[in-house]
Tab-separated table of C-alpha atoms in Angstrom:
chain	number	residue	atom	x	y	z
A	202	MET	CA	-122.572	20.076	-206.333
A	203	PHE	CA	-126.144	21.208	-205.638
A	204	PRO	CA	-126.597	22.630	-209.193
A	205	ILE	CA	-125.608	19.258	-210.662
A	206	LEU	CA	-128.075	17.393	-208.416
A	207	LEU	CA	-130.779	19.898	-209.378
A	208	SER	CA	-129.940	19.357	-213.047
A	209	LEU	CA	-130.199	15.596	-212.613
A	210	PHE	CA	-133.640	15.974	-211.007
A	211	THR	CA	-134.779	18.281	-213.822
A	212	ILE	CA	-133.463	15.897	-216.469
A	213	SER	CA	-135.256	12.952	-214.842
A	214	TRP	CA	-138.559	14.861	-214.701
A	215	CYS	CA	-138.252	16.018	-218.325
A	216	SER	CA	-137.367	12.473	-219.392
A	217	ILE	CA	-140.530	11.107	-217.748
A	218	GLU	CA	-142.730	13.669	-219.520
A	219	GLU	CA	-141.013	13.129	-222.875
A	220	THR	CA	-141.234	9.361	-222.478
A	221	LYS	CA	-145.019	9.641	-222.060
A	222	GLU	CA	-145.222	11.719	-225.241
A	223	ILE	CA	-143.013	9.270	-227.146
A	224	MET	CA	-145.110	6.300	-226.035
A	225	GLN	CA	-148.315	8.020	-227.146
A	226	ASP	CA	-146.820	8.921	-230.547
A	227	TRP	CA	-145.414	5.425	-230.973
A	228	ASP	CA	-148.800	3.806	-230.334
A	229	LYS	CA	-150.459	6.287	-232.706
A	230	TYR	CA	-148.035	6.356	-235.650
A	231	MET	CA	-145.581	3.454	-235.450
A	232	ARG	CA	-147.754	0.337	-235.602
A	233	GLY	CA	-145.953	-2.242	-237.724
A	234	PHE	CA	-142.792	-0.112	-237.860
A	235	LEU	CA	-140.157	-1.891	-239.945
A	236	PRO	CA	-137.217	0.487	-240.557
A	237	ASP	CA	-135.440	0.518	-243.889
A	238	ASP	CA	-132.366	1.980	-242.193
A	239	MET	CA	-131.025	2.295	-238.656
A	240	ILE	CA	-127.965	4.505	-238.476
A	241	SER	CA	-125.872	6.446	-235.987
A	242	PHE	CA	-124.197	9.747	-236.841
A	243	GLN	CA	-122.568	12.721	-235.150
A	244	ILE	CA	-123.576	16.373	-235.479
A	245	GLU	CA	-120.863	18.871	-234.634
A	246	LYS	CA	-121.561	21.855	-232.402
A	247	GLY	CA	-123.495	24.404	-234.477
A	248	GLY	CA	-123.617	21.982	-237.422
A	249	GLU	CA	-126.240	20.017	-239.280
A	250	GLU	CA	-126.664	16.683	-241.024
A	251	ILE	CA	-128.886	16.280	-244.097
A	252	PHE	CA	-130.392	13.062	-245.455
A	253	ILE	CA	-132.027	12.933	-248.885
A	254	GLU	CA	-135.032	10.725	-249.549
A	255	THR	CA	-136.138	10.539	-253.188
A	256	ILE	CA	-139.856	9.962	-253.673
A	257	LYS	CA	-140.980	8.686	-257.079
A	258	LYS	CA	-144.611	7.866	-256.356
A	259	THR	CA	-147.131	9.690	-254.232
A	260	PRO	CA	-148.547	9.648	-251.711
A	261	THR	CA	-145.782	7.987	-249.698
A	262	ASN	CA	-145.761	7.783	-245.934
A	263	ILE	CA	-142.439	8.463	-244.219
A	264	ARG	CA	-142.048	7.744	-240.534
A	265	GLY	CA	-139.319	7.029	-238.044
A	266	THR	CA	-137.638	7.992	-234.799
A	267	PHE	CA	-134.487	9.701	-233.590
A	268	PHE	CA	-132.887	10.293	-230.219
A	269	ILE	CA	-129.767	11.459	-228.428
A	270	PRO	CA	-128.737	10.140	-224.972
A	271	ILE	CA	-131.593	10.956	-222.592
A	272	TYR	CA	-129.474	12.001	-219.586
A	273	THR	CA	-128.739	15.442	-220.997
A	274	MET	CA	-130.479	18.793	-221.282
A	275	ASP	CA	-129.194	19.347	-224.819
A	276	THR	CA	-131.651	19.140	-227.715
A	277	ILE	CA	-131.570	19.088	-231.514
A	278	ASP	CA	-133.915	20.285	-234.259
A	279	PHE	CA	-135.441	18.115	-236.981
A	280	LYS	CA	-136.930	19.569	-240.161
A	281	VAL	CA	-138.283	18.204	-243.423
A	282	ILE	CA	-137.962	20.251	-246.622
A	283	ASP	CA	-140.011	19.186	-249.653
A	284	PRO	CA	-138.854	19.365	-253.308
A	285	SER	CA	-140.323	22.886	-253.583
A	286	GLY	CA	-138.114	24.122	-250.753
A	287	SER	CA	-140.913	24.465	-248.178
A	288	MET	CA	-140.638	23.159	-244.635
A	289	ILE	CA	-143.527	20.698	-244.247
A	290	TYR	CA	-142.650	19.094	-240.918
A	291	ALA	CA	-140.568	19.914	-237.845
A	292	LYS	CA	-139.714	18.669	-234.369
A	293	MET	CA	-137.873	21.452	-232.560
A	294	MET	CA	-135.752	21.260	-229.402
A	295	LYS	CA	-136.093	17.505	-228.925
A	296	LYS	CA	-133.811	14.913	-227.356
A	297	GLU	CA	-136.045	12.170	-228.697
A	298	ALA	CA	-139.030	12.110	-231.036
A	299	VAL	CA	-141.213	10.101	-233.399
A	300	PHE	CA	-141.978	11.626	-236.797
A	301	ASN	CA	-144.636	10.768	-239.347
A	302	PHE	CA	-145.650	12.643	-242.510
A	303	ASN	CA	-146.954	12.033	-246.033
A	304	ALA	CA	-144.908	12.961	-249.084
A	305	THR	CA	-147.406	14.307	-251.622
A	306	GLU	CA	-144.926	15.652	-254.160
A	307	LYS	CA	-142.387	13.731	-256.246
A	308	GLY	CA	-138.722	14.593	-255.849
A	309	ASP	CA	-136.022	14.898	-253.183
A	310	TYR	CA	-137.020	15.453	-249.575
A	311	GLN	CA	-134.394	16.779	-247.166
A	312	LEU	CA	-134.419	15.423	-243.610
A	313	ILE	CA	-132.325	17.924	-241.665
A	314	PHE	CA	-130.885	17.493	-238.161
A	315	GLN	CA	-129.405	20.624	-236.539
A	316	ASN	CA	-127.292	20.949	-233.403
A	317	LYS	CA	-127.580	24.678	-232.662
A	318	ARG	CA	-127.756	24.895	-228.870
A	319	ALA	CA	-125.445	22.180	-227.519
A	320	LYS	CA	-121.924	23.112	-226.429
A	321	GLU	CA	-120.472	19.979	-227.966
A	322	ALA	CA	-121.025	17.448	-230.740
A	323	LYS	CA	-123.951	15.062	-230.336
A	324	VAL	CA	-124.399	11.474	-231.487
A	325	VAL	CA	-127.856	10.776	-232.911
A	326	GLN	CA	-129.529	7.416	-233.462
A	327	PHE	CA	-131.898	7.483	-236.440
A	328	ALA	CA	-134.360	4.920	-237.852
A	329	ILE	CA	-136.632	5.517	-240.853
A	330	ASP	CA	-139.332	3.591	-242.696
A	331	VAL	CA	-140.434	4.750	-246.157
A	332	ALA	CA	-143.677	3.072	-247.200
A	333	LYS	CA	-143.556	1.601	-250.670
A	334	SER	CA	-146.360	3.412	-252.451
A	335	ASP	CA	-146.250	0.938	-255.330
A	336	LYS	CA	-146.703	-2.066	-253.015
A	337	GLU	CA	-149.694	-4.179	-253.918
A	338	GLU	CA	-152.367	-3.803	-251.285
A	339	ILE	CA	-154.014	-7.045	-250.191
A	340	GLU	CA	-157.693	-6.992	-249.425
A	341	GLN	CA	-158.583	-8.164	-245.931
A	342	ASN	CA	-161.081	-10.669	-247.354
A	343	ASP	CA	-158.300	-12.339	-249.387
A	344	ILE	CA	-156.292	-13.225	-246.301
A	345	ASP	CA	-156.823	-16.617	-244.750
A	346	PRO	CA	-157.708	-16.276	-241.023
A	347	ILE	CA	-154.831	-18.560	-239.966
A	348	GLU	CA	-152.377	-16.728	-242.210
A	349	ASP	CA	-153.689	-13.436	-240.873
A	350	GLY	CA	-153.032	-14.637	-237.329
A	351	VAL	CA	-149.497	-15.746	-238.211
A	352	GLN	CA	-148.792	-12.410	-239.884
A	353	GLY	CA	-150.084	-10.630	-236.780
A	354	VAL	CA	-147.753	-12.624	-234.530
A	355	LEU	CA	-144.779	-11.981	-236.832
A	356	GLN	CA	-145.573	-8.279	-236.886
A	357	LYS	CA	-145.661	-8.149	-233.095
A	358	ILE	CA	-142.315	-9.961	-232.952
A	359	ARG	CA	-140.847	-7.370	-235.340
A	360	ASP	CA	-142.275	-4.556	-233.212
A	361	VAL	CA	-140.716	-6.014	-230.071
A	362	PHE	CA	-137.383	-6.599	-231.840
A	363	TYR	CA	-137.007	-3.063	-233.152
A	364	SER	CA	-138.337	-1.538	-229.946
A	365	THR	CA	-135.769	-3.561	-227.978
A	366	LYS	CA	-133.025	-2.582	-230.415
A	367	LEU	CA	-133.828	1.125	-230.089
A	368	ASN	CA	-133.992	0.868	-226.297
A	369	GLU	CA	-130.609	-0.878	-226.299
A	370	LEU	CA	-129.083	1.985	-228.296
A	371	LYS	CA	-130.659	4.505	-225.900
A	372	SER	CA	-129.247	2.648	-222.895
A	373	LYS	CA	-125.730	2.706	-224.342
A	374	GLY	CA	-125.948	6.425	-224.956
A	375	ALA	CA	-127.420	7.058	-221.512
A	376	LEU	CA	-124.647	5.019	-219.876
A	377	ALA	CA	-122.022	7.175	-221.598
A	378	ASP	CA	-123.650	10.339	-220.264
A	379	VAL	CA	-123.952	8.905	-216.735
A	380	GLN	CA	-120.237	8.075	-216.793
A	381	LYS	CA	-119.499	11.626	-217.904
A	382	ILE	CA	-121.584	13.076	-215.053
A	383	ASN	CA	-119.841	10.752	-212.579
A	384	LYS	CA	-116.461	12.086	-213.728
A	385	GLN	CA	-117.675	15.649	-213.250
A	386	LEU	CA	-118.888	14.784	-209.743
A	387	MET	CA	-115.513	13.217	-208.913
A	388	VAL	CA	-113.684	16.343	-210.072
A	389	LEU	CA	-115.998	18.596	-208.045
A	390	THR	CA	-115.610	16.345	-204.996
A	391	PHE	CA	-111.816	16.504	-205.309
A	392	ILE	CA	-111.885	20.310	-205.601
A	393	GLU	CA	-114.243	20.509	-202.642
A	394	THR	CA	-111.954	18.274	-200.553
A	395	VAL	CA	-108.880	20.340	-201.429
A	396	ALA	CA	-110.750	23.538	-200.522
A	397	ILE	CA	-111.867	22.114	-197.155
A	398	CYS	CA	-108.324	20.954	-196.379
A	399	GLY	CA	-107.005	24.398	-197.299
A	400	VAL	CA	-109.511	26.186	-195.071
A	401	THR	CA	-108.783	23.752	-192.205
A	402	ALA	CA	-105.021	24.302	-192.536
A	403	TRP	CA	-105.508	28.071	-192.519
A	404	GLN	CA	-107.699	27.858	-189.403
A	405	VAL	CA	-105.065	25.729	-187.593
A	406	TYR	CA	-102.363	28.204	-188.603
A	407	TYR	CA	-104.489	31.150	-187.441
A	408	ILE	CA	-105.246	29.525	-184.063
A	409	LYS	CA	-101.553	28.718	-183.516
A	410	LYS	CA	-100.651	32.290	-184.325
A	411	LEU	CA	-103.191	33.613	-181.781
A	412	LEU	CA	-101.796	31.282	-179.101
A	413	ASN	CA	-98.227	32.386	-179.828
A	414	ASP	CA	-99.253	36.043	-179.646
A	415	ARG	CA	-100.863	35.467	-176.223
A	416	ARG	CA	-97.707	33.793	-174.907
A	417	LEU	CA	-95.629	36.769	-175.995
A	418	VAL	CA	-98.002	39.079	-174.152
């Protein structure tokens, strides 16, 4: 049981450190994040999942986030392959991460998730926002101050909504892993109880045998 408790402590510590990193990246790269897609998919043990994003105009900013349940030591790899076949971005051995890169070449970009180290399949939550490079940019001077304020409030509401949605998905995944760990603890406790009962029964039998031997003497 001690190894499991040690693992839980290690997981909690790693989660705190990774959460700090995620929060810093989110503040730096994800301002105004409005995902085009939010999906959930499963990667089999030793397998990979590939998403294709076709870029027609450059430069185009691509950003997003992915995560697996946080109460686990297992990690996945994330890579981006450009139309020329070169890896231009990677997040290796992550349970959770924010990604942000600029597509500077037209064509198909491969977003690859790999599950190489886990001993079982992993469910991944994935959200992506592809900036529309052909979107008309509005000059700051053309925006009415009141309208600018309203847009700012709406943007903050969107940020809170999607942040809450992602946290909700994380919580569901974390709950599933906690339930799994609880089952493992119950099994270990049962085995431990059976072992203690067995040792106690053997000790009682051994003591009775010694007493009987003394009576015969």
